[in-house]
Short mmCIF file of C-alpha atoms in Angstrom, two decimals:
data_model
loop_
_atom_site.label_atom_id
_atom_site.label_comp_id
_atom_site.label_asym_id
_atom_site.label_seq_id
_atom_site.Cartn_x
_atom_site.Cartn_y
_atom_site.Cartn_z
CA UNK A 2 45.45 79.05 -232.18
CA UNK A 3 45.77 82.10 -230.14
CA UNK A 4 49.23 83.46 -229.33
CA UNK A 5 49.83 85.60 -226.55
CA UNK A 6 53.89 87.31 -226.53
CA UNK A 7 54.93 89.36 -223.87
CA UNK A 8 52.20 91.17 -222.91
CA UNK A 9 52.24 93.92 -220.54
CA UNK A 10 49.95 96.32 -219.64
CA UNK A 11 49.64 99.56 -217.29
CA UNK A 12 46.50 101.44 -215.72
CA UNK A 13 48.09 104.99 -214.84
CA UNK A 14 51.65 103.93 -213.71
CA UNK A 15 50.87 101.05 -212.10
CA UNK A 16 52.24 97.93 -214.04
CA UNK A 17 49.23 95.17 -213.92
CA UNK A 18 50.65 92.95 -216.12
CA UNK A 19 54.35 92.03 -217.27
CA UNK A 20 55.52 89.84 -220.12
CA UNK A 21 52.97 87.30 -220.55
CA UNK A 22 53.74 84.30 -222.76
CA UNK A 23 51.24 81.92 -223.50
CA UNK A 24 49.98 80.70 -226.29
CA UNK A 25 46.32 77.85 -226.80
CA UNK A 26 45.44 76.14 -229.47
CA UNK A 27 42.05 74.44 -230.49
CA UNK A 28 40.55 71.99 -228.27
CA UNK A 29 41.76 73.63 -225.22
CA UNK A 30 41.07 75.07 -222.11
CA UNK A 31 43.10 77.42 -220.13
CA UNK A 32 42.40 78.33 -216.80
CA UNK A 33 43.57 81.65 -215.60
CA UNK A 34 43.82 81.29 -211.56
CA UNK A 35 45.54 84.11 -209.57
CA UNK A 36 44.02 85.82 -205.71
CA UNK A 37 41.76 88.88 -206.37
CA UNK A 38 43.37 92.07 -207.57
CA UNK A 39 45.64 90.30 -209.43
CA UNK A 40 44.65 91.37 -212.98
CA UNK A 41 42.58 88.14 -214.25
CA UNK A 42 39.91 90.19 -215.83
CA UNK A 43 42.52 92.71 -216.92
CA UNK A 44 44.33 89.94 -219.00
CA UNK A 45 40.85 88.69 -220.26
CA UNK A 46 40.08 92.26 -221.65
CA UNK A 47 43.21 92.54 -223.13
CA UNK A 48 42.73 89.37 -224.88
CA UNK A 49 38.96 90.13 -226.24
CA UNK A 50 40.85 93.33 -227.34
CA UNK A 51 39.29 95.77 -225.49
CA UNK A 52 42.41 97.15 -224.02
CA UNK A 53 45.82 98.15 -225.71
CA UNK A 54 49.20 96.51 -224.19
CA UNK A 55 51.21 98.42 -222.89
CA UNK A 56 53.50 96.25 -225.17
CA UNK A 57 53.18 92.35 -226.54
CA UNK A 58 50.41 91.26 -228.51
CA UNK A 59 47.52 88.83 -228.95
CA UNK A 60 47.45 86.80 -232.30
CA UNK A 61 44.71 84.48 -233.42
CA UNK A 62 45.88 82.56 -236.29
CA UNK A 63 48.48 84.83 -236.42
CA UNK A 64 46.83 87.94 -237.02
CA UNK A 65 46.94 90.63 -234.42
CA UNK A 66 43.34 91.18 -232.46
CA UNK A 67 41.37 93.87 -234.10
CA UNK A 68 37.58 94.58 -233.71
CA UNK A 69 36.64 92.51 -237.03
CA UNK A 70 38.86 89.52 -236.13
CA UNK A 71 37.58 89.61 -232.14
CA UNK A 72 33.82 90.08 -233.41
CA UNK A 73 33.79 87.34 -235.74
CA UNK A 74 35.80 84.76 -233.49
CA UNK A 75 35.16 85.41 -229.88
CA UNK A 76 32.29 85.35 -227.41
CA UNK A 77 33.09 87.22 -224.56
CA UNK A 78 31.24 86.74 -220.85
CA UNK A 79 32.31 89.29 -218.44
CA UNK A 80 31.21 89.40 -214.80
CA UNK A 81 28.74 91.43 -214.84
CA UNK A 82 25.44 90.88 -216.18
CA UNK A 83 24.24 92.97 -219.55
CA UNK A 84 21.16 92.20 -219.94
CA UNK A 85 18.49 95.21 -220.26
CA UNK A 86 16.32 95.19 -217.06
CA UNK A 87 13.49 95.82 -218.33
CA UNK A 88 13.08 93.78 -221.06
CA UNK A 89 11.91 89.85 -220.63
CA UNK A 90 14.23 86.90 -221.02
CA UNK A 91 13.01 86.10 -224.46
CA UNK A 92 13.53 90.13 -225.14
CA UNK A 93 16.84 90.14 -224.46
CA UNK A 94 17.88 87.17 -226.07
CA UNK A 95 16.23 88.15 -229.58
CA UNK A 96 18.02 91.62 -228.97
CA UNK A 97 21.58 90.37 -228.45
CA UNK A 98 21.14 87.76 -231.29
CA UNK A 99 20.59 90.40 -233.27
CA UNK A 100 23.18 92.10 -232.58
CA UNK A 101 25.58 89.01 -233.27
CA UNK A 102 23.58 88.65 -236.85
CA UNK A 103 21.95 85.78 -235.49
CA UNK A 104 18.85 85.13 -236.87
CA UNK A 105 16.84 83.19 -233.95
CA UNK A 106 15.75 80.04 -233.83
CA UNK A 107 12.50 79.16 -231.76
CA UNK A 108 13.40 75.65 -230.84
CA UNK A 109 16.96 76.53 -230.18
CA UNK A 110 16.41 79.18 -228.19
CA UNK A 111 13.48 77.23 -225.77
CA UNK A 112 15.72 74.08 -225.38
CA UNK A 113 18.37 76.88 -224.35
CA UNK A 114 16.75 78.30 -221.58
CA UNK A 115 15.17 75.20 -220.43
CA UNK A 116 18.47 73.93 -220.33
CA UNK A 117 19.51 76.15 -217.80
CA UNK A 118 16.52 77.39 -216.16
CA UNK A 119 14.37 74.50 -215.89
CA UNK A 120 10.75 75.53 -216.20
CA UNK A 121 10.31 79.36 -216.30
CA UNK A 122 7.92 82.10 -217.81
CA UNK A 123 10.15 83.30 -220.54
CA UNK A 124 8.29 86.86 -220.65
CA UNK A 125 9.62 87.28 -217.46
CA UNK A 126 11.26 90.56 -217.00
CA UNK A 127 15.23 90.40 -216.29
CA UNK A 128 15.04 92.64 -213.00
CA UNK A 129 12.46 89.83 -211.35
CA UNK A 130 14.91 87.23 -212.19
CA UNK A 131 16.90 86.05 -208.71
CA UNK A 132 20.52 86.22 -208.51
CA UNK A 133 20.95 83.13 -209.72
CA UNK A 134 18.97 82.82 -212.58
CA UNK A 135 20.44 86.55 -213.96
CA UNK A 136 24.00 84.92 -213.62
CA UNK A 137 22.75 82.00 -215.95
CA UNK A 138 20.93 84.56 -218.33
CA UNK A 139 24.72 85.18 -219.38
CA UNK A 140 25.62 81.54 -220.29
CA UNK A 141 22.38 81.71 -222.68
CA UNK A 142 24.85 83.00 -225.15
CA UNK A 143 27.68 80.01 -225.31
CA UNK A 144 24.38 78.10 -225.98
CA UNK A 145 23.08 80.49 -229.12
CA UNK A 146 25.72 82.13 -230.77
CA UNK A 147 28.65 80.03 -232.54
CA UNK A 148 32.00 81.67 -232.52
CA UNK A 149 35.18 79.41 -232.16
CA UNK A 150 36.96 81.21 -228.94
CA UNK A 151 35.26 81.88 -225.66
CA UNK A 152 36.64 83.82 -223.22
CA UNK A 153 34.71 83.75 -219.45
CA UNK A 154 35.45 85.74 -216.77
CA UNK A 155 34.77 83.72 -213.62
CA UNK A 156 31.89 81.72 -214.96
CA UNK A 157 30.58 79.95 -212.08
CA UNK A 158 30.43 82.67 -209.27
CA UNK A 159 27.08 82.92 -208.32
CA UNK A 160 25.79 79.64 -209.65
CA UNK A 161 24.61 76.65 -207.81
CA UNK A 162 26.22 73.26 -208.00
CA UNK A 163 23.38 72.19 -210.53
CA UNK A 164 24.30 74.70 -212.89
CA UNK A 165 27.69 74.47 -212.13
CA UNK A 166 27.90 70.72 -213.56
CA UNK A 167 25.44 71.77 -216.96
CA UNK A 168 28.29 74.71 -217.56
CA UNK A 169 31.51 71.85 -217.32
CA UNK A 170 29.58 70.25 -219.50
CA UNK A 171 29.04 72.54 -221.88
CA UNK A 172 32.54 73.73 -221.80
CA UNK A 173 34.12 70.52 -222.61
CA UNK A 174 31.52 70.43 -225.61
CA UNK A 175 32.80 73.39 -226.88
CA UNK A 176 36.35 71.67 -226.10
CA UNK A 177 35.44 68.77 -228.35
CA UNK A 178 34.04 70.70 -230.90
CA UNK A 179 37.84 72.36 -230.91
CA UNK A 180 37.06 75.41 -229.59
CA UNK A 181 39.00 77.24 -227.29
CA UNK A 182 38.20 78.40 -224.17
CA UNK A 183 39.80 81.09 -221.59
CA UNK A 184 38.40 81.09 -218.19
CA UNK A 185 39.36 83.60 -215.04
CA UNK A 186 37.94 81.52 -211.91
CA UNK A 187 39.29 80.47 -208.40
CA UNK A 188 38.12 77.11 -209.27
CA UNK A 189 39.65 74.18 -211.04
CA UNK A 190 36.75 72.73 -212.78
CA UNK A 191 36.66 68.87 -213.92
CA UNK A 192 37.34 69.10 -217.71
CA UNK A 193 40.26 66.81 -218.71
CA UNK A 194 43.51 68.14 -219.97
CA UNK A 195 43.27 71.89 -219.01
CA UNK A 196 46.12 73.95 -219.35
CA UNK A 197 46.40 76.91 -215.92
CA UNK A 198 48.29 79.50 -215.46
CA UNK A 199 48.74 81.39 -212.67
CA UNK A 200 49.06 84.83 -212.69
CA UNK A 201 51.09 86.66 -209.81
CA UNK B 23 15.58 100.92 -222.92
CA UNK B 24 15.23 104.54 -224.58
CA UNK B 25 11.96 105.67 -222.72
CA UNK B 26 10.94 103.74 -219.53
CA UNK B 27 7.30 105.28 -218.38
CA UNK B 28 8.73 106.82 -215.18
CA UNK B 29 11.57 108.25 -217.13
CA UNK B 30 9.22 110.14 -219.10
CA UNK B 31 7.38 111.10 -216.26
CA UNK B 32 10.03 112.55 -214.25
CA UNK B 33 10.90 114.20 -217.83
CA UNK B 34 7.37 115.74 -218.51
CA UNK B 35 7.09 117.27 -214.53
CA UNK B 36 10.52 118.71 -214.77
CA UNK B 37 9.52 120.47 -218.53
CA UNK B 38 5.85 121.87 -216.40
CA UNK B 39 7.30 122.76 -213.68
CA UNK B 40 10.14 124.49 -215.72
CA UNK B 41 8.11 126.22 -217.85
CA UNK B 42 5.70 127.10 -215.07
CA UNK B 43 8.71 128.83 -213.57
CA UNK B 44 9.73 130.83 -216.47
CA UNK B 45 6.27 131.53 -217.29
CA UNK B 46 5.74 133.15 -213.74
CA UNK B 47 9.08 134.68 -213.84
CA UNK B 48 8.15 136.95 -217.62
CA UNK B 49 4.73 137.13 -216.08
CA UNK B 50 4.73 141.00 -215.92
CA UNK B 51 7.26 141.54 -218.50
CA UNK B 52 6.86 142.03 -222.35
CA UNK B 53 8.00 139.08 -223.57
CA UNK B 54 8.82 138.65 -227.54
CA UNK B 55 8.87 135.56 -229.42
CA UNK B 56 12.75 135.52 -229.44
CA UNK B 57 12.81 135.01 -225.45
CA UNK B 58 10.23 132.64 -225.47
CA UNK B 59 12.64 130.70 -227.99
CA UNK B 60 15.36 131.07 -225.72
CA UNK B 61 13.54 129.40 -222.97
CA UNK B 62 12.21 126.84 -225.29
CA UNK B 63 15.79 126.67 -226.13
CA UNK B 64 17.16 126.19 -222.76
CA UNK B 65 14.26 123.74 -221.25
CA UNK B 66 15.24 121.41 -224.79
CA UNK B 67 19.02 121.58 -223.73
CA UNK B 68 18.33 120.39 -220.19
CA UNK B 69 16.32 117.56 -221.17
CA UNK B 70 18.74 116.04 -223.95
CA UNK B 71 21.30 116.23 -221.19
CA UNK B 72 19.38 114.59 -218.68
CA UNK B 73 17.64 112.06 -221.27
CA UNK B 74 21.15 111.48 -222.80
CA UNK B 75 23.59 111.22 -220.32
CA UNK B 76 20.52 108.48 -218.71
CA UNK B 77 20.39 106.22 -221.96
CA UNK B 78 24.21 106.22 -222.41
CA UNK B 79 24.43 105.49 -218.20
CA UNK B 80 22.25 102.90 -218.85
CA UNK B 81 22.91 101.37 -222.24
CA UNK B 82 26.72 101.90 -222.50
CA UNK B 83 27.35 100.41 -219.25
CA UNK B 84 30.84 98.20 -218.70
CA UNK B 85 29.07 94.83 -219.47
CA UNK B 86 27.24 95.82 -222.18
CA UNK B 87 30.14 97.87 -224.29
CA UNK B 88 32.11 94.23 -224.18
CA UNK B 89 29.00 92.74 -225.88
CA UNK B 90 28.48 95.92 -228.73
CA UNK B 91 32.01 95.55 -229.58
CA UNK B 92 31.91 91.71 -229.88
CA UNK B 93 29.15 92.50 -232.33
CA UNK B 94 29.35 92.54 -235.98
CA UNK B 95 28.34 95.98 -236.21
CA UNK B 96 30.95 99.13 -235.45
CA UNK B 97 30.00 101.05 -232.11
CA UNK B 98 30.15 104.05 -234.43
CA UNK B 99 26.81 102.46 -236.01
CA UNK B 100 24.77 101.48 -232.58
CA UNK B 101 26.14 105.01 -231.38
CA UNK B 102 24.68 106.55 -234.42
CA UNK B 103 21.45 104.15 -233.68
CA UNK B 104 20.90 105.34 -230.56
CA UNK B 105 21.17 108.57 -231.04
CA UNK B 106 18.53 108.54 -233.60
CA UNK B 107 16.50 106.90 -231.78
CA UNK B 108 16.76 108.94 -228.54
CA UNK B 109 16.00 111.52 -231.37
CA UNK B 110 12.64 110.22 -232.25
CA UNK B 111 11.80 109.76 -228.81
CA UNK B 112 12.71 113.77 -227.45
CA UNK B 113 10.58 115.17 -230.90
CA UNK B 114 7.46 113.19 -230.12
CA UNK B 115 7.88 114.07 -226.50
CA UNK B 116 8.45 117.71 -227.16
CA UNK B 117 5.54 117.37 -229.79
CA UNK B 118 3.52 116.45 -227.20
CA UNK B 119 4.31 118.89 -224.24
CA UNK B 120 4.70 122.06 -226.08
CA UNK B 121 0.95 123.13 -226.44
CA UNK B 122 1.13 122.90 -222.55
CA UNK B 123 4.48 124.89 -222.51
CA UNK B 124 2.82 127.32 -225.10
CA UNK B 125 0.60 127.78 -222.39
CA UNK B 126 2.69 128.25 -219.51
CA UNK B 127 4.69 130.50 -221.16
CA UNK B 128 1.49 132.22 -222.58
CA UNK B 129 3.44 131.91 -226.12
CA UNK B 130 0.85 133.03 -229.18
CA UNK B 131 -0.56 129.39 -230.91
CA UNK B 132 0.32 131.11 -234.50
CA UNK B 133 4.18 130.25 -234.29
CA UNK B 134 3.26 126.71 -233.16
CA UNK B 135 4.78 124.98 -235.91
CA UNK B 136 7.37 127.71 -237.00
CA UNK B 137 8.75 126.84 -233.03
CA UNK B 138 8.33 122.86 -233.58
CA UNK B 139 10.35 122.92 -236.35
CA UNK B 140 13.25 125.09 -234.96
CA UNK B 141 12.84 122.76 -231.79
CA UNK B 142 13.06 119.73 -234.14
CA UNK B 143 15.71 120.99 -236.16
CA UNK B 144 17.83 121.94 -232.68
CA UNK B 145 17.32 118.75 -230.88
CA UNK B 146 19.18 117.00 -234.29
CA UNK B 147 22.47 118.60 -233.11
CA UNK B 148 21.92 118.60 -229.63
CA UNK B 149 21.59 115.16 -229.20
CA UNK B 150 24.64 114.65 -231.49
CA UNK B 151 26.47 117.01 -229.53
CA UNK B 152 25.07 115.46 -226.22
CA UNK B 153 26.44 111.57 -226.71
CA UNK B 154 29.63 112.91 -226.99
CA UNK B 155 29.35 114.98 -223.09
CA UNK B 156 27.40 111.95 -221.76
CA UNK B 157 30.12 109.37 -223.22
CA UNK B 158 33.36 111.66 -221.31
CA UNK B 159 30.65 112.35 -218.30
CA UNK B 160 30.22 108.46 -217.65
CA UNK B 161 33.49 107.48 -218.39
CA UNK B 162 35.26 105.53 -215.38
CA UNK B 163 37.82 107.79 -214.33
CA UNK B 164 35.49 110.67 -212.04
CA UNK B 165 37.82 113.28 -212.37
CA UNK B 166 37.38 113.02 -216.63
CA UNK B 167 33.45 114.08 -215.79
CA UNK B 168 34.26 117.78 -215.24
CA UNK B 169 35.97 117.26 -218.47
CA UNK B 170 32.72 116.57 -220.41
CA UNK B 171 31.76 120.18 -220.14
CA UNK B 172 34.41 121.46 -222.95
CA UNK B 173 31.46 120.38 -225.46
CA UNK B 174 29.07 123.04 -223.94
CA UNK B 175 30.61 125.41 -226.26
CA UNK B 176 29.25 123.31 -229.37
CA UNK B 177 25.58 123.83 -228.19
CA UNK B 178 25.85 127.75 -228.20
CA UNK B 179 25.66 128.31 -232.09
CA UNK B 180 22.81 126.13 -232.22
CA UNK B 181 21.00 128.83 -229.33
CA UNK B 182 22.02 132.00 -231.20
CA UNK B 183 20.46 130.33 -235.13
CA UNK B 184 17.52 129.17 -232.89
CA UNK B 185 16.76 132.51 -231.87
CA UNK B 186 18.06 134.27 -234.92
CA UNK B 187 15.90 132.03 -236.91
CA UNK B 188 12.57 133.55 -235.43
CA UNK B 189 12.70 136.77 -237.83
CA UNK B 190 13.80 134.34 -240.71
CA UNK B 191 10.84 133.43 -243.24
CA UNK B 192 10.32 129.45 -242.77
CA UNK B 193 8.71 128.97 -246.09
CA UNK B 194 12.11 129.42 -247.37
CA UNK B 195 14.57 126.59 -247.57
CA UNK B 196 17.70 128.75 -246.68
CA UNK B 197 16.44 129.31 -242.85
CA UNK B 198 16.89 125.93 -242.27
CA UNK B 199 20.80 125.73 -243.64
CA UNK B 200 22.36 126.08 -240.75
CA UNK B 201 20.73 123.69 -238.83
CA UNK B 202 21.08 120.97 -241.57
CA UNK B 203 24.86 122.10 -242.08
CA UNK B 204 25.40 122.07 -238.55
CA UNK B 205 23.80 118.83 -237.84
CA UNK B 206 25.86 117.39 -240.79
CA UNK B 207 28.89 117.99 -239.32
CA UNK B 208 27.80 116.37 -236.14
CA UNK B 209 26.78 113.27 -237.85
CA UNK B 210 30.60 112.83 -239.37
CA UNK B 211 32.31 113.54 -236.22
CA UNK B 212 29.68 112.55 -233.18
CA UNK B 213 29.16 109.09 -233.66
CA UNK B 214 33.23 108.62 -234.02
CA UNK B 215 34.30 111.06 -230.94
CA UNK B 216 31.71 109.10 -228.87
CA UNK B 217 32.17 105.37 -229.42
CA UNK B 218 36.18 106.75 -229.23
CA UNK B 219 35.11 107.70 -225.97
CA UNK B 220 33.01 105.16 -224.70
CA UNK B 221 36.18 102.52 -225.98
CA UNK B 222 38.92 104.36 -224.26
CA UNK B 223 37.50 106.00 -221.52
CA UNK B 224 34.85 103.42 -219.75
CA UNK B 225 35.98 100.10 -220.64
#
């Protein structure tokens, strides 16, 4: 269960956001819709605990966000991509698993990336990946790393229609394995019984 | 990721040409081994910036700070990783272009190692000292990157043991003290004032 209670926050003096109440429990999936500028990713960040309210706070199970509780419970998928550019797919897979304490597993990891990239040379360097394909690089980490909470900042820019339907999918996996999951896109993807909110 | 091949290169050419420049510069003066230090000094400070304030651009960029702090491990520990690393990396590379500076600068091959070491023991702090400028430098306000240069002062004591250090004997332990004491106290507070940094200032 993660509680959000009147959260605000400020960049300089501008307000971006003002008493938020919301609050998701397991086996759901809230959708966070709101026109550009608006502070989606804002909110996100403030959830993953990377930035202090203003005022408010974010509780999961009760217990204010810290770095322990956020590392140990939430997957976070900004944006923007982080993989290293030079290192190959494989490369930068083993080095954010190991940063998670993840110790990799061959098979998993193949089926992974085979689930979302088809056939591909997985020594491939990241900066000869298309578009595309680095946008799905960041989705290899719902697939490989198991934390309950997952918190996606517009998820499907960038991806094809293809991809598109193997991330819903995954989602509502996630869903029925009662996880919860946070999403900032324009779209209203096909996943039954998703909470929005709409952030103005 | 610490030490692409072109990186290097641009890296090596700047610490030739550099040296070549100095060394043409002192060319008709009597030069002692305590300004040949200094220069040693001041082409090691200029490439920890530059090789720094690169890795952190690179590897402490807004994507990939979410993912360290979603790790496991404190930022204070992949700071403190990194910097070690970059480290390793800067005494190999000096290790490896200082006969040719020793050269350039026409420096005599019998303080080879006695210079090595003080370079070694320098480029400890510095890069300590460094992580913390690069982290205010890239942070994502532009007008906190003039800010980054309140840590020069931090680098100067390291300049004047450096030098001082040339008369010391280096078969004795206490020459080193400074450097170890020095680089001590950057290891307690570095590591924390950075990832502080890199948290607050670029996320």
């Amino acid at each position: 269960m993660l509680n959000v209670s009147h959260l605000s926050f400020a960049r300089g003096n501008k307000l971006v956001l003002k008493d938020i109440n919301l609050s998701i429990g397991n086996s759901e999936v809230l959708v966070i819709k709101g026109s550009n500028g608006i502070g989606k990713s804002t909110f996100l960040s403030c959830m993953a605990g990377f930035l202090e309210p203003l005022e408010g706070r974010v509780e999961y199970f009760s217990k204010s966000i810290d770095p322990t509780i956020s590392a140990k419970n939430f997957i976070f998928v900004g944006e923007e991509n982080f993989a290293y550019e030079d290192l190959s797919i494989l490369d930068n897979i083993y080095y954010w698993l190991s940063l998670n304490s993840v110790t990799p597993n061959q098979k998993s990891i193949h089926k992974s990336i085979e689930y979302l990239f088809g056939r591909i040379d997985m020594n491939k360097k990241f900066h000869q990946l298309s578009y595309g394909q680095k946008r799905k690089m960041r989705m290899l980490l719902l697939l490989l790393i198991d934390k309950p909470v997952w918190i996606l900042d517009d998820p499907f820019n960038g991806l094809d229609k293809e991809t598109i339907s193997k991330l819903i999918k995954i989602i509502s996996m996630k869903k029925a394995l009662d996880g919860i999951i946070i999403m900032a896109t324009h779209m209203t993807p096909h996943i039954k019984d998703i909470k929005v909110f709409e952030l103005s | 990721m610490l030490m692409k091949s072109t990186q290097s290169f641009i890296l090596f050419c700047f610490i030739i040409i550099a040296s070549s420049i100095f060394g043409l510069a002192l060319r008709y003066i009597q030069v002692d081994n305590k300004i040949s230090m200094t220069v040693i000094w001041i082409l090691l400070f200029l490439t920890v910036i530059t090789k720094v304030e690169k890795v952190y651009l690179e590897d402490f960029s807004d994507p990939k700070i979410q993912q360290y702090m979603m790790s496991p491990f404190a930022l204070e520990l992949i700071v403190l990783t990194k910097n070690l690393m970059i480290y390793l990396n800067l005494v190999i590379f000096f290790l490896i272009t200082s006969p040719i500076i020793f050269l350039t600068l026409s420096i005599d091959f019998d303080i080879f190692w006695q210079i090595n070491i003080l370079a070694a023991l320098s480029l400890l702090s510095l890069v300590f000292i460094s992580s913390i400028t690069a982290s205010i430098a890239n942070s994502k306000s532009n007008r906190l990157a003039i800010t980054s240069v309140v840590t020069l002062p931090l680098f100067i004591p390291i300049l004047i043991f450096s030098i001082g250090s040339m008369d010391m004997d280096l078969g004795n332990i206490n020459s080193y003290l400074f450097f170890l004491a020095y680089f001590l106290l950057n290891l307690a507070f570095s590591p924390l004032l950075t990832s502080f940094a890199l948290k607050k200032l670029s996320m």
